């Protein structure tokens, strides 16, 4: 039905319409559907007691301040905390390089507001994070994309995309959403060199970096870039010159959504001070500032080193769930299907035979009480019909096994092969299936 509002929406919202996938995903909220669709952390790990105690302390000791308006840049001690946190990664920033945001989603939107003119091209990975595409489509961005493989963005295929003159590149180096893959060290180096050669800045989005289950931590791009600037590939990557000014080609984003709780809506941006000042102006028009109360409570929880222990707990649980999912995929999925083996994060990525369409399969999967996100949603310029994203952080191990079995049945039917017999299905080929 037409409404009086329809002719009034701004042109910039034309590319941000609803989609078949979004409509289908609404069905996944039915309680009997096992959903691998959302990017939801495990809620049983939320540190509720720590937050309860911190709320009490904040209200008792600083109640008036906590419930008052505050500065757009963010709560001073929390910004200092981020400075110290970043220093552990080798990023030497000052508080003026840090902006506290209402989730890193807001940081993406702020950067869109600040940087994107209609028709500007943004270079992304293919596939990439849907939330960034949504945020930037509203600023009428266009996308040029470069494929990923098991080592992340294929830097050797970037020249053509770089030649179209993108405004910036958007890169998810760790346990990429949706692909689950991690950018290799060699490619990190190649990427910052290419960014420098073509004069194209990088927005590095790193919500999952701390959730590494195995393998070696790899330095963020912002550190690689600082090494390049310092002409020292072995330095510890201080993105700082003699006057203490954070500079360089990379804006770094992260969040407490996956390490504490997404309902806090608490993220941060690390950038040159002049970029932060511009983002502060842009943020004032959005929400004046991120909740004073939430920032103060989060700081109260974080200040004595809470996160180190807590993140260890999250990693252990997610690693076990990943292993259950990998084993179940091996047991229940028909031959001819491949998937990534993420070293951390929340997602893995499945590739079906070319002839299959995962949007059509989702409909059947929901009938069989299981859900996922069809991969095509993450492709900025079309493609990926035969792919799907599976989340392993939110469901319990038993649900993961049951859900993957249900999905395997649907896929076997689509591929006209018989599902694997039950006795094979119920025999875990991996010891962690017992978890
Ligand atoms: C790659 C990426 N960036 C940003 C976000 C947004 O996170 P936040 O909850 O901090 O807004 C997400 C959330 O899933 C994400 O996967």
CSV table of C-alpha atoms and ligand atoms in Angstrom, one decimal:
chain,number,residue,atom,x,y,z
A,1,UNK,CA,0.0,0.0,0.0
A,2,UNK,CA,1.3,3.4,-0.9
A,3,UNK,CA,1.8,5.8,2.0
A,4,UNK,CA,2.3,9.6,2.0
A,5,UNK,CA,5.9,9.0,3.1
A,6,UNK,CA,6.9,7.1,0.0
A,7,UNK,CA,7.6,10.1,-2.2
A,8,UNK,CA,9.4,11.8,0.7
A,9,UNK,CA,12.3,9.5,1.3
A,10,UNK,CA,15.7,10.9,0.3
A,11,UNK,CA,17.3,9.6,-2.8
A,12,UNK,CA,20.2,8.3,-0.8
A,13,UNK,CA,17.9,5.7,0.8
A,14,UNK,CA,17.0,4.1,-2.5
A,15,UNK,CA,19.8,1.6,-2.3
A,16,UNK,CA,19.0,0.6,1.2
A,17,UNK,CA,15.7,-1.2,0.7
A,18,UNK,CA,14.5,-4.4,2.3
A,19,UNK,CA,15.6,-7.7,0.8
A,20,UNK,CA,14.3,-11.2,0.3
A,21,UNK,CA,17.0,-12.4,2.6
A,22,UNK,CA,16.0,-10.1,5.4
A,23,UNK,CA,12.4,-11.2,5.1
A,24,UNK,CA,13.5,-14.9,5.2
A,25,UNK,CA,15.7,-14.2,8.2
A,26,UNK,CA,12.7,-12.9,10.2
A,27,UNK,CA,11.5,-16.5,10.1
A,28,UNK,CA,14.6,-17.7,11.8
A,29,UNK,CA,13.5,-16.1,15.0
A,30,UNK,CA,10.9,-18.8,15.6
A,31,UNK,CA,12.0,-20.6,18.8
A,32,UNK,CA,12.2,-24.1,17.3
A,33,UNK,CA,14.5,-23.0,14.5
A,34,UNK,CA,18.2,-23.5,15.2
A,35,UNK,CA,19.8,-20.4,13.8
A,36,UNK,CA,23.4,-20.1,12.6
A,37,UNK,CA,22.3,-16.8,11.0
A,38,UNK,CA,23.0,-14.0,13.5
A,39,UNK,CA,26.4,-12.8,14.6
A,40,UNK,CA,25.4,-13.2,18.2
A,41,UNK,CA,27.9,-13.9,21.0
A,42,UNK,CA,27.0,-16.6,23.5
A,43,UNK,CA,24.7,-14.8,26.0
A,44,UNK,CA,25.6,-17.2,28.9
A,45,UNK,CA,29.1,-15.7,28.8
A,46,UNK,CA,27.9,-12.1,29.4
A,47,UNK,CA,29.6,-10.9,32.6
A,48,UNK,CA,26.3,-10.0,34.3
A,49,UNK,CA,27.6,-10.0,37.9
A,50,UNK,CA,30.6,-7.9,37.0
A,51,UNK,CA,28.2,-5.4,35.4
A,52,UNK,CA,25.8,-5.5,38.3
A,53,UNK,CA,28.5,-4.7,40.8
A,54,UNK,CA,30.0,-2.0,38.5
A,55,UNK,CA,26.6,-0.3,38.0
A,56,UNK,CA,26.2,-0.2,41.7
A,57,UNK,CA,29.7,1.3,42.3
A,58,UNK,CA,29.2,3.9,39.5
A,59,UNK,CA,25.8,5.0,40.8
A,60,UNK,CA,27.0,5.2,44.4
A,61,UNK,CA,30.2,7.0,43.7
A,62,UNK,CA,29.6,9.0,40.6
A,63,UNK,CA,25.9,8.8,40.0
A,64,UNK,CA,25.3,12.5,39.1
A,65,UNK,CA,28.2,12.5,36.6
A,66,UNK,CA,27.2,9.1,35.1
A,67,UNK,CA,23.6,10.3,34.4
A,68,UNK,CA,24.7,13.7,33.0
A,69,UNK,CA,25.6,14.7,29.3
A,70,UNK,CA,29.3,14.3,28.6
A,71,UNK,CA,31.9,15.0,25.9
A,72,UNK,CA,31.5,13.6,22.4
A,73,UNK,CA,35.0,12.2,22.3
A,74,UNK,CA,34.2,9.8,25.2
A,75,UNK,CA,34.9,9.2,28.9
A,76,UNK,CA,38.5,10.2,29.5
A,77,UNK,CA,39.6,7.2,31.6
A,78,UNK,CA,38.0,4.8,29.0
A,79,UNK,CA,39.9,6.6,26.2
A,80,UNK,CA,43.1,6.2,28.3
A,81,UNK,CA,42.3,2.5,28.7
A,82,UNK,CA,42.0,2.1,24.9
A,83,UNK,CA,45.3,3.9,24.5
A,84,UNK,CA,46.9,1.2,26.8
A,85,UNK,CA,45.1,-1.6,25.1
A,86,UNK,CA,46.3,-0.4,21.7
A,87,UNK,CA,49.8,-0.1,23.0
A,88,UNK,CA,49.7,-3.9,23.7
A,89,UNK,CA,49.1,-4.4,19.9
A,90,UNK,CA,52.0,-2.1,19.2
A,91,UNK,CA,49.8,0.9,18.3
A,92,UNK,CA,51.1,3.9,20.1
A,93,UNK,CA,48.3,6.4,20.2
A,94,UNK,CA,47.3,9.3,22.5
A,95,UNK,CA,43.8,10.0,23.9
A,96,UNK,CA,43.3,12.5,21.1
A,97,UNK,CA,43.6,9.7,18.6
A,98,UNK,CA,40.7,7.8,20.2
A,99,UNK,CA,37.0,8.3,19.8
A,100,UNK,CA,34.5,6.2,21.8
A,101,UNK,CA,31.6,5.2,19.5
A,102,UNK,CA,28.2,3.6,20.0
A,103,UNK,CA,29.4,0.3,18.7
A,104,UNK,CA,31.8,0.1,15.8
A,105,UNK,CA,28.8,0.2,13.5
A,106,UNK,CA,28.5,3.9,14.4
A,107,UNK,CA,32.2,4.3,13.5
A,108,UNK,CA,31.4,2.9,10.1
A,109,UNK,CA,28.5,5.3,9.6
A,110,UNK,CA,30.6,8.2,10.9
A,111,UNK,CA,33.3,7.5,8.3
A,112,UNK,CA,30.6,7.3,5.7
A,113,UNK,CA,29.2,10.7,6.7
A,114,UNK,CA,32.7,12.1,6.8
A,115,UNK,CA,34.3,10.7,3.7
A,116,UNK,CA,31.7,9.5,1.1
A,117,UNK,CA,30.3,11.7,-1.6
A,118,UNK,CA,27.6,10.2,-3.9
A,119,UNK,CA,29.3,7.9,-6.4
A,120,UNK,CA,32.5,7.6,-4.5
A,121,UNK,CA,34.0,4.1,-4.8
A,122,UNK,CA,35.0,2.1,-1.8
A,123,UNK,CA,37.3,-0.9,-2.2
A,124,UNK,CA,36.1,-3.9,-0.2
A,125,UNK,CA,36.8,-7.6,0.2
A,126,UNK,CA,34.4,-9.9,-1.6
A,127,UNK,CA,32.5,-11.0,0.4
A,128,UNK,CA,32.5,-8.4,3.1
A,129,UNK,CA,30.6,-7.2,6.2
A,130,UNK,CA,27.0,-6.5,5.3
A,131,UNK,CA,26.6,-3.7,8.0
A,132,UNK,CA,29.3,-1.6,6.3
A,133,UNK,CA,27.7,-2.0,2.9
A,134,UNK,CA,24.3,-0.9,4.4
A,135,UNK,CA,25.9,2.1,6.2
A,136,UNK,CA,27.7,3.3,3.1
A,137,UNK,CA,25.0,2.6,0.6
A,138,UNK,CA,23.0,5.3,2.5
A,139,UNK,CA,25.8,7.7,1.4
A,140,UNK,CA,25.4,6.6,-2.2
A,141,UNK,CA,28.8,4.8,-2.3
A,142,UNK,CA,29.7,2.4,-5.1
A,143,UNK,CA,31.8,-0.6,-4.4
A,144,UNK,CA,34.7,-2.2,-6.1
A,145,UNK,CA,35.6,-5.5,-4.6
A,146,UNK,CA,38.5,-8.0,-4.6
A,147,UNK,CA,38.0,-11.6,-3.8
A,148,UNK,CA,39.3,-13.4,-0.7
A,149,UNK,CA,40.7,-16.9,-0.3
A,150,UNK,CA,41.9,-18.9,2.7
A,151,UNK,CA,44.6,-16.2,3.3
A,152,UNK,CA,42.2,-13.3,3.2
A,153,UNK,CA,42.2,-10.5,0.6
A,154,UNK,CA,43.9,-11.6,-2.7
A,155,UNK,CA,46.4,-8.7,-2.8
A,156,UNK,CA,47.8,-9.8,-6.1
A,157,UNK,CA,44.4,-9.2,-7.7
A,158,UNK,CA,44.0,-5.6,-6.4
A,159,UNK,CA,45.6,-3.5,-9.1
A,160,UNK,CA,42.6,-3.1,-11.3
A,161,UNK,CA,40.4,-2.1,-8.3
A,162,UNK,CA,43.0,0.4,-7.1
A,163,UNK,CA,43.2,2.0,-10.5
A,164,UNK,CA,39.5,3.1,-10.4
A,165,UNK,CA,40.6,5.5,-7.6
A,166,UNK,CA,38.7,4.3,-4.5
A,167,UNK,CA,38.2,6.8,-1.7
A,168,UNK,CA,39.4,4.2,0.8
A,169,UNK,CA,39.6,0.4,1.3
A,170,UNK,CA,37.7,-1.5,3.9
A,171,UNK,CA,39.6,-4.5,5.3
A,172,UNK,CA,38.8,-7.1,7.9
A,173,UNK,CA,42.1,-8.7,8.6
A,174,UNK,CA,41.1,-11.2,11.4
A,175,UNK,CA,38.6,-14.0,11.1
A,176,UNK,CA,36.7,-12.0,8.5
A,177,UNK,CA,33.0,-11.6,8.6
A,178,UNK,CA,31.6,-13.5,6.8
A,179,UNK,CA,34.5,-15.6,5.4
A,180,UNK,CA,36.2,-16.6,8.7
A,181,UNK,CA,39.6,-16.2,7.0
A,182,UNK,CA,42.6,-14.3,8.2
A,183,UNK,CA,44.9,-12.1,6.1
A,184,UNK,CA,48.3,-13.6,6.0
A,185,UNK,CA,51.4,-11.7,7.1
A,186,UNK,CA,52.8,-11.5,3.6
A,187,UNK,CA,49.5,-10.1,2.3
A,188,UNK,CA,49.4,-7.6,5.2
A,189,UNK,CA,52.7,-6.2,4.1
A,190,UNK,CA,51.7,-6.2,0.5
A,191,UNK,CA,48.5,-4.4,1.3
A,192,UNK,CA,50.0,-1.5,3.2
A,193,UNK,CA,52.6,-1.1,0.5
A,194,UNK,CA,49.9,-1.0,-2.2
A,195,UNK,CA,47.8,1.5,-0.1
A,196,UNK,CA,50.9,3.7,0.1
A,197,UNK,CA,51.8,3.3,-3.5
A,198,UNK,CA,48.3,4.3,-4.7
A,199,UNK,CA,47.7,6.8,-1.9
A,200,UNK,CA,44.6,5.1,-0.7
A,201,UNK,CA,43.8,4.9,3.0
A,202,UNK,CA,42.7,1.8,4.8
A,203,UNK,CA,39.8,1.4,7.2
A,204,UNK,CA,40.8,-1.6,9.3
A,205,UNK,CA,37.8,-3.2,11.1
A,206,UNK,CA,38.9,-5.6,13.8
A,207,UNK,CA,36.0,-6.7,16.1
A,208,UNK,CA,37.3,-10.3,16.3
A,209,UNK,CA,41.1,-9.9,16.6
A,210,UNK,CA,41.2,-10.9,20.3
A,211,UNK,CA,39.2,-14.1,19.7
A,212,UNK,CA,42.0,-16.1,18.3
A,213,UNK,CA,41.8,-19.8,19.3
A,214,UNK,CA,45.0,-21.0,17.6
A,215,UNK,CA,48.0,-19.8,15.6
A,216,UNK,CA,50.1,-16.8,16.0
A,217,UNK,CA,48.7,-13.3,16.6
A,218,UNK,CA,49.4,-11.2,13.5
A,219,UNK,CA,50.0,-7.4,13.8
A,220,UNK,CA,47.2,-5.2,12.7
A,221,UNK,CA,47.5,-3.2,9.5
A,222,UNK,CA,47.9,0.0,11.4
A,223,UNK,CA,51.1,-1.4,12.9
A,224,UNK,CA,52.3,-2.7,9.6
A,225,UNK,CA,51.7,0.8,8.2
A,226,UNK,CA,53.6,2.4,11.1
A,227,UNK,CA,56.5,0.0,10.4
A,228,UNK,CA,56.5,1.2,6.8
A,229,UNK,CA,56.5,4.8,7.8
A,230,UNK,CA,59.3,4.2,10.2
A,231,UNK,CA,61.2,2.3,7.5
A,232,UNK,CA,61.6,-0.5,10.0
A,233,UNK,CA,60.0,-3.8,9.4
A,234,UNK,CA,61.1,-5.2,12.8
A,235,UNK,CA,60.0,-2.2,15.0
A,236,UNK,CA,57.1,-2.7,17.3
A,237,UNK,CA,55.0,-0.6,15.1
A,238,UNK,CA,54.5,2.7,17.0
A,239,UNK,CA,52.3,4.7,14.8
A,240,UNK,CA,53.9,7.8,16.1
A,241,UNK,CA,56.5,10.3,15.1
A,242,UNK,CA,58.8,12.3,17.3
A,243,UNK,CA,56.1,14.8,18.4
A,244,UNK,CA,53.9,12.0,19.6
A,245,UNK,CA,51.3,12.4,16.8
A,246,UNK,CA,49.6,9.3,15.5
A,247,UNK,CA,49.7,9.4,11.7
A,248,UNK,CA,49.6,7.1,8.8
A,249,UNK,CA,47.3,5.6,6.3
A,250,UNK,CA,45.1,3.4,8.5
A,251,UNK,CA,42.1,4.1,10.6
A,252,UNK,CA,41.5,1.3,13.1
A,253,UNK,CA,38.1,0.2,14.5
A,254,UNK,CA,37.2,-2.2,17.2
A,255,UNK,CA,34.5,-2.9,19.8
A,256,UNK,CA,33.6,-4.5,23.1
A,257,UNK,CA,30.6,-6.2,21.4
A,258,UNK,CA,32.3,-9.6,21.1
A,259,UNK,CA,34.5,-9.5,24.1
A,260,UNK,CA,32.0,-8.1,26.7
A,261,UNK,CA,28.4,-7.7,25.3
A,262,UNK,CA,26.9,-6.1,22.2
A,263,UNK,CA,24.1,-4.6,24.1
A,264,UNK,CA,26.5,-2.1,25.6
A,265,UNK,CA,26.9,-0.5,22.2
A,266,UNK,CA,30.5,0.4,22.9
A,267,UNK,CA,33.2,0.6,20.3
A,268,UNK,CA,36.2,2.8,19.4
A,269,UNK,CA,38.1,4.4,16.5
A,270,UNK,CA,41.8,5.1,16.5
A,271,UNK,CA,42.8,7.6,13.9
A,272,UNK,CA,45.0,10.7,13.3
A,273,UNK,CA,43.8,13.5,15.7
A,274,UNK,CA,42.4,15.6,12.8
A,275,UNK,CA,40.2,12.7,11.6
A,276,UNK,CA,39.0,12.2,15.2
A,277,UNK,CA,38.1,15.9,15.4
A,278,UNK,CA,36.1,15.7,12.2
A,279,UNK,CA,34.4,12.5,13.4
A,280,UNK,CA,33.5,14.3,16.7
A,281,UNK,CA,31.7,17.0,14.7
A,282,UNK,CA,29.9,14.3,12.7
A,283,UNK,CA,29.0,12.4,15.8
A,284,UNK,CA,27.5,15.4,17.6
A,285,UNK,CA,24.8,15.5,14.9
A,286,UNK,CA,24.1,11.8,15.4
A,287,UNK,CA,23.9,11.2,19.2
A,288,UNK,CA,25.9,14.0,21.0
A,289,UNK,CA,27.9,11.3,22.7
A,290,UNK,CA,27.9,7.6,23.6
A,291,UNK,CA,26.0,6.9,26.8
A,292,UNK,CA,28.0,8.3,29.8
A,293,UNK,CA,26.6,5.7,32.1
A,294,UNK,CA,27.6,2.8,29.9
A,295,UNK,CA,31.1,4.1,29.3
A,296,UNK,CA,31.6,4.6,33.1
A,297,UNK,CA,30.3,1.2,34.0
A,298,UNK,CA,32.3,-0.5,31.3
A,299,UNK,CA,35.4,1.3,32.5
A,300,UNK,CA,34.7,0.2,36.0
A,301,UNK,CA,34.5,-3.4,34.8
A,302,UNK,CA,37.6,-3.1,32.7
A,303,UNK,CA,40.0,-1.1,34.7
A,304,UNK,CA,41.6,-3.8,36.8
A,305,UNK,CA,42.4,-6.2,33.9
A,306,UNK,CA,39.0,-8.1,33.8
A,307,UNK,CA,39.1,-8.6,30.1
A,308,UNK,CA,42.2,-10.8,29.9
A,309,UNK,CA,40.6,-13.6,31.9
A,310,UNK,CA,37.2,-13.1,30.4
A,311,UNK,CA,38.4,-13.3,26.8
A,312,UNK,CA,40.2,-16.5,27.6
A,313,UNK,CA,36.9,-18.0,28.7
A,314,UNK,CA,35.1,-16.8,25.5
A,315,UNK,CA,37.9,-18.2,23.3
A,316,UNK,CA,37.7,-21.6,24.9
A,317,UNK,CA,33.9,-21.9,24.4
A,318,UNK,CA,34.0,-20.6,20.8
A,319,UNK,CA,36.9,-22.9,19.9
A,320,UNK,CA,35.0,-25.9,21.2
A,321,UNK,CA,31.8,-24.8,19.3
A,322,UNK,CA,33.9,-24.3,16.1
A,323,UNK,CA,35.3,-27.8,16.5
A,324,UNK,CA,31.8,-29.3,17.0
A,325,UNK,CA,30.6,-27.5,13.9
A,326,UNK,CA,33.6,-28.5,11.8
A,327,UNK,CA,33.2,-32.1,12.8
A,328,UNK,CA,29.4,-32.0,12.2
A,329,UNK,CA,30.0,-30.5,8.7
A,330,UNK,CA,32.4,-33.4,8.0
A,331,UNK,CA,29.8,-35.9,9.2
A,332,UNK,CA,26.6,-34.6,7.8
A,333,UNK,CA,27.3,-32.6,4.7
A,334,UNK,CA,27.2,-34.4,1.3
A,335,UNK,CA,30.5,-34.5,-0.7
A,336,UNK,CA,31.1,-31.6,-3.1
A,337,UNK,CA,30.8,-28.9,-0.4
A,338,UNK,CA,33.7,-27.0,1.1
A,339,UNK,CA,34.1,-24.7,4.1
A,340,UNK,CA,36.7,-22.5,5.8
A,341,UNK,CA,38.4,-23.5,9.0
A,342,UNK,CA,38.6,-20.2,11.0
A,343,UNK,CA,41.4,-19.8,13.6
A,344,UNK,CA,39.1,-17.5,15.6
A,345,UNK,CA,36.0,-15.4,15.6
A,346,UNK,CA,32.4,-16.3,15.2
A,347,UNK,CA,31.8,-17.5,11.6
A,348,UNK,CA,32.7,-20.0,8.9
A,349,UNK,CA,31.9,-19.9,5.3
A,350,UNK,CA,30.5,-22.7,3.1
A,351,UNK,CA,30.8,-23.1,-0.6
A,352,UNK,CA,28.2,-25.3,-2.3
A,353,UNK,CA,28.4,-26.6,-5.9
A,354,UNK,CA,27.9,-23.7,-8.4
A,355,UNK,CA,24.5,-24.9,-9.5
A,356,UNK,CA,22.9,-24.4,-6.0
A,357,UNK,CA,21.2,-21.2,-4.8
A,358,UNK,CA,21.5,-20.7,-1.1
A,359,UNK,CA,18.5,-18.2,-0.9
A,360,UNK,CA,16.3,-21.0,-2.2
A,361,UNK,CA,17.9,-23.4,0.1
A,362,UNK,CA,17.3,-21.1,3.1
A,363,UNK,CA,13.6,-21.4,2.5
A,364,UNK,CA,13.8,-25.2,2.7
A,365,UNK,CA,16.2,-25.0,5.6
A,366,UNK,CA,13.7,-22.9,7.6
A,367,UNK,CA,11.0,-25.5,6.9
A,368,UNK,CA,13.5,-28.1,8.3
A,369,UNK,CA,14.0,-25.8,11.4
A,370,UNK,CA,17.5,-24.5,10.7
A,371,UNK,CA,18.8,-21.2,9.4
A,372,UNK,CA,21.9,-19.5,8.0
A,373,UNK,CA,22.7,-16.3,6.0
A,374,UNK,CA,22.9,-16.8,2.2
A,375,UNK,CA,26.3,-15.6,1.1
A,376,UNK,CA,25.0,-13.3,-1.6
A,377,UNK,CA,24.1,-10.7,1.0
A,378,UNK,CA,27.8,-10.1,1.6
A,379,UNK,CA,28.7,-9.5,-2.0
A,380,UNK,CA,28.7,-5.8,-2.7
A,381,UNK,CA,28.3,-6.2,-6.5
A,382,UNK,CA,26.4,-9.5,-6.9
A,383,UNK,CA,27.5,-13.1,-6.9
A,384,UNK,CA,28.0,-15.7,-4.2
A,385,UNK,CA,24.7,-17.5,-4.8
A,386,UNK,CA,26.2,-20.8,-3.9
A,387,UNK,CA,27.7,-19.7,-0.6
A,388,UNK,CA,26.4,-19.4,3.0
A,389,UNK,CA,27.6,-18.0,6.4
A,390,UNK,CA,27.4,-20.1,9.5
A,391,UNK,CA,27.7,-18.7,13.0
A,392,UNK,CA,29.1,-21.1,15.6
A,393,UNK,CA,29.2,-18.8,18.7
A,394,UNK,CA,25.6,-18.6,19.7
A,395,UNK,CA,24.3,-22.2,19.6
A,396,UNK,CA,25.0,-24.9,22.2
A,397,UNK,CA,27.1,-27.8,20.9
A,398,UNK,CA,24.2,-30.2,20.8
A,399,UNK,CA,22.1,-27.7,18.8
A,400,UNK,CA,25.1,-27.2,16.5
A,401,UNK,CA,25.2,-31.0,15.8
A,402,UNK,CA,21.4,-31.1,15.3
A,403,UNK,CA,21.3,-28.0,13.2
A,404,UNK,CA,24.1,-29.1,10.9
A,405,UNK,CA,22.5,-32.5,10.5
A,406,UNK,CA,19.2,-30.8,9.5
A,407,UNK,CA,21.0,-28.6,7.0
A,408,UNK,CA,22.9,-31.6,5.7
A,409,UNK,CA,19.5,-33.3,5.0
A,410,UNK,CA,18.3,-30.3,3.0
A,411,UNK,CA,21.5,-30.1,1.0
A,412,UNK,CA,21.5,-33.8,0.3
A,413,UNK,CA,18.0,-33.5,-1.1
A,414,UNK,CA,18.9,-30.5,-3.2
A,415,UNK,CA,22.0,-32.3,-4.5
A,416,UNK,CA,19.9,-35.5,-5.1
A,417,UNK,CA,22.2,-37.6,-2.9
A,418,UNK,CA,21.0,-39.6,0.0
A,419,UNK,CA,21.7,-38.1,3.4
A,420,UNK,CA,24.5,-39.9,5.2
A,421,UNK,CA,23.2,-42.9,7.2
A,422,UNK,CA,22.4,-42.2,10.8
A,423,UNK,CA,25.0,-44.5,12.3
A,424,UNK,CA,27.7,-42.7,10.4
A,425,UNK,CA,26.2,-39.3,11.4
A,426,UNK,CA,26.2,-40.2,15.1
A,427,UNK,CA,29.8,-41.3,15.1
A,428,UNK,CA,31.9,-38.3,15.8
A,429,UNK,CA,35.2,-38.4,13.8
A,430,UNK,CA,36.6,-35.7,16.1
A,431,UNK,CA,37.1,-36.0,19.8
A,432,UNK,CA,35.7,-32.6,20.6
A,433,UNK,CA,32.3,-33.8,19.3
A,434,UNK,CA,31.9,-35.0,22.9
A,435,UNK,CA,31.7,-31.5,24.2
B,1,LIG,C1,33.0,-6.7,10.8
B,1,LIG,C2,32.1,-6.0,11.8
B,1,LIG,N1,32.2,-4.7,11.9
B,1,LIG,C3,31.4,-4.0,12.8
B,1,LIG,C4,30.4,-4.7,13.5
B,1,LIG,C5,29.5,-3.9,14.4
B,1,LIG,O1,29.8,-4.2,15.7
B,1,LIG,P1,29.2,-3.3,16.9
B,1,LIG,O2,28.4,-4.2,17.7
B,1,LIG,O3,30.5,-2.9,17.6
B,1,LIG,O4,28.5,-2.1,16.3
B,1,LIG,C6,30.3,-6.1,13.3
B,1,LIG,C7,29.2,-6.8,14.0
B,1,LIG,O5,29.0,-8.0,13.9
B,1,LIG,C8,31.2,-6.7,12.4
B,1,LIG,O6,31.1,-8.1,12.2
